[in-house]
Amino acid sequence: MLPFEEQILSDLLEDPHGGLVVVSAGLPLHSIAASLLIVHHSSSGSILFLSASDSQKSSVLQSLQRLQDPNPNPNLPSELAGDLPGNQRAALYSSGAAFFVTARVLIADLLFPRAPPGSISSLIILNAHRLSDTSPEAFIARLLRRHSPRASVVAFSDRPLPLSSGFSKPERILKSLYIKKLHLWPRFHVLVSADLEKDPPEVVDVRVPMTAAMKGVQSAALEAMGACLRELRRTNKVDVDDLTVENGLFKSFDEIVRQQLDPIWHTLGKKTKQLVNDLKTLRKLVDYLVRYDAVTFLKYLDTLRVSEGGKSIWIYAESSYKIFEFAKKRVYHVLRADGSKISMNSKSAANKKRRVNDDNNKNRENEASCSDGGKGHINSGVMLEEVLEEAPKWKVLRELLEEIEEERRKVALSREDELGIEDTGEDTGIVMVACKDERSCLQLEACITKGPHQVMREEWGKYLLGKAELHGLQKRSKKKNQEPKGFGILNGEVANGPYENTDPSSISKLENDALLAAASEISHLASEEISVGDGSDPCATRGRSRKCRGRGRGRSKKASSKGQTPINRHKNPGDDKVIGKGCSAIEIQGAEKDTEDATDLEERSLLDASTDKAVLRRHSKDHDISESVCAKPLPPVQFYALESDKHILDVWKPSAIVVYHPDIAFVREIEVYKAENPSRKLKVYFLFYEDSTEVQKFEASIRRENAAFESLIRQKSLMMIPVDQDGRCIGLKSSSEPDLHGLQNSQTRKAGGRKTVEKEMQVIVDMREFMSSLPNVLHQKGMRIIPVTLEVGDYVLSPMICVERKSITDLFQSFASGRLYHQVETMVRYYRMPVLLIEFSHEKSFSFQSANDISDDVSPTSIISKLSLLVLHFPRLRLVWSRSVHATAEIFASLKMNQDEPDETKAIRVGVPSEDGVIENDSRKLQHICC
């Protein structure tokens, strides 16, 4: 352990009641939690990890094994499953071991109680930033304080930003967990900085310039985002200080905006709601630009055009059409057969196309019909010039790997010459490449093994075949209206000529037909390569393909461009890299349609869509062969997905790390790994796109985290935590605790000041409901909670009242699946007063929809219509609308007035057939007997 980790551990052990530890993202929380297990003794009681995720469990186990490395039989925590018998779980609580347990199981065991008093010594919570006053963890802390008063509660969090938002959130979390110490350990802490900067790794910052098309897409997307933010400011519904483009790059921005608008969401117009969704879409678009390749990005834009084209506001912004045009230019260009460009990028040209006269239409028709039998020059054809722009980082990554391998071999030879033997040190020679997600890892691996050009050609083929498949589905569907669909800003040109009937999924009919013809050519080549075999000549195959499928002669055009992209390294400014880009061309020429070649349904749809015939002409393989012959050796490479949230540095022990997608948490993990292994040499390469949102987002994340810790430090200085005479935190006030002040001030004329003992209310709760906050609030109100497994309903308030609780999302899902009808039917069958509780969140609006959106007619898609039909079908069903969980607790207390307490044994048997197959209190059986 590092010294600052030992200091955190000693601070926690000083207070027997525990504390809340907040560290910077990437610092070893799992290692500190594992250290608590090492210092724990079984005689003091069991130690429980509450609601830990799978990745957190594996990290704790891995750290525990590393810390107990000399021990052949380390004490590892096990899973305390809910399907174990109750007596077996009670024995495990008394064993004094460590367990991973869920909140639902622990609440039930503390309420029964199955855990013997004093058997739990400590409770460890790893996601403290998710806690609230009504969370299940707060419920467990309250029960544990009564069950085991000396038990400590230790909470960890590595997300300071959520803790700093809101009003005194750390103070409320401390009170809900009955702890009083807050420990803050930012990256700029003196002890943390001293440990991590004592022997830092060698860092090389590589700045890769973006291509012109990438810069165009980024600037247009940021401009569209700024326009959406300006429109959102005009609503005066959101705090304008948060509405900046820099904040819009983070995922938390969506949550902040929705949190401010949720209470008035039903009063907002459609435009404001759509602006919030558009900001989320634009944030993803900017992120995907630097993460994925050009073809995948274009495919994502095509999806956006179809899914959001009719309702999005950003699509109609001034700069939105540039995003689509620049994205297409990264993949292909649309040219005429003579090599001239087709101008359909500007808005003015697109508007003029709408007012095209009949003479121009006739000219287009004449040009389209001028084919000369396929023997002369063809003016009507268009050419798709493949650009297939490779990501600039791909070339840089391979050069870095070659450089790392070359340096490693030089070092190995020098050591061998000096020592006379081969180096058998701890240097594994593994190079780890850290990417954002699994897809990026797989694609980078393919780039190294196959080459970037081949990877782009495969993605391009998938894109074209996807277009063909979509067109085939449209052909098989019902016939569409053949009239023009209208004009939109991003739909390029629209005219009434034979080539320019608009299609909603493409820029123009002409371009769409060219893409479909290219897909037809690719599908032909793929089928012929399969039929001929691997030993055939690809050129002869293409020659036979043209001979069989077309009678016209085609002109070929090869387009290739090589651009140089310099790399700026902060370590060596003069060292530049060269990035080359390969281009190929697809020439699509007009020819007669040959219906005899349409052997399957997909090919027929492609030939029906266009009268153009595609001849695929690619570059020769000399470039790829020369690359494979002259390729330098590469070191062993391991790819790591940052989204997997696994700590594998101690497992792989890499000698070099290439951070392909920079992440602040992973940077801290690298620093901690190097500090724990000072003798191991480590070189880290950071790949950034220069002047991109990637750099801006990384730097802003550091500033936001530092600002969050500064806010927490100020809150800690002003924090007031009430304690009792024993020094324990009093926590939040609960109705179940006696009010001593009320007893002293009670009226003496009422039986000498004696307070009448009120009857304790009981509520039978289904076990599945303990993941919600309502049982916690009911317990705070002084009700006794009885956890059982119910077949009918969620809550039983009395022998006659059964409640089925539905949140808003659950209500919509239950109506969609039909589950709600069955649940209400069973409640009506066994209880005299069935209740459907519709519970809203206190942070959101207390309304399904705006009053203007409610229709007078019954609609199968309207939630109000569905509820009306449900009540008409079950007249005895009662609907209860609740504003929040606290309002629900008050409603339950009023419903239980003058009602008998429910019987636990009878509630369990409701809906469950006996050994003879008889179900008690079945209303259908009683009606049959009466008849």
Coordinates of C-alpha atoms in Angstrom, one line a residue, residues 46-51 57 76-95 97-107 109-110 114-115 119-120 123:
S46 CA -19.1 -10.1 10.3
I47 CA -18.2 -7.5 7.8
L48 CA -20.6 -6.9 4.9
F49 CA -20.1 -5.3 1.4
L50 CA -23.4 -3.7 0.4
S51 CA -24.7 -3.4 -3.2
K57 CA -16.4 -7.3 -6.4
L76 CA -11.9 -14.0 0.6
P77 CA -15.5 -12.7 1.0
S78 CA -18.2 -14.8 -0.4
E79 CA -21.7 -14.1 -1.8
L80 CA -24.6 -14.2 0.7
A81 CA -27.4 -15.2 -1.7
G82 CA -31.0 -14.7 -1.0
D83 CA -32.0 -18.2 -2.0
L84 CA -30.2 -19.7 1.1
P85 CA -32.4 -20.9 3.9
G86 CA -33.0 -18.5 6.8
N87 CA -31.2 -20.6 9.4
Q88 CA -28.2 -21.0 7.2
R89 CA -27.9 -17.2 6.6
A90 CA -28.2 -16.7 10.4
A91 CA -25.3 -19.1 10.9
L92 CA -23.2 -17.2 8.3
Y93 CA -23.9 -13.9 10.1
S94 CA -22.6 -15.4 13.3
S95 CA -19.4 -16.8 11.6
A97 CA -16.6 -13.7 8.0
A98 CA -16.9 -11.2 5.1
F99 CA -19.8 -11.3 2.6
F100 CA -21.2 -9.5 -0.4
V101 CA -24.9 -8.9 0.2
T102 CA -27.7 -7.1 -1.6
A103 CA -29.8 -4.5 0.1
R104 CA -33.0 -6.5 -0.3
V105 CA -31.6 -9.6 1.4
L106 CA -30.1 -7.6 4.3
I107 CA -33.2 -5.5 5.0
D109 CA -32.8 -10.4 7.6
L110 CA -32.6 -7.3 9.8
R114 CA -32.4 -13.5 11.2
A115 CA -29.0 -11.9 12.0
S119 CA -23.2 -10.3 14.8
I120 CA -22.5 -7.5 12.3
L123 CA -20.9 -2.3 6.8

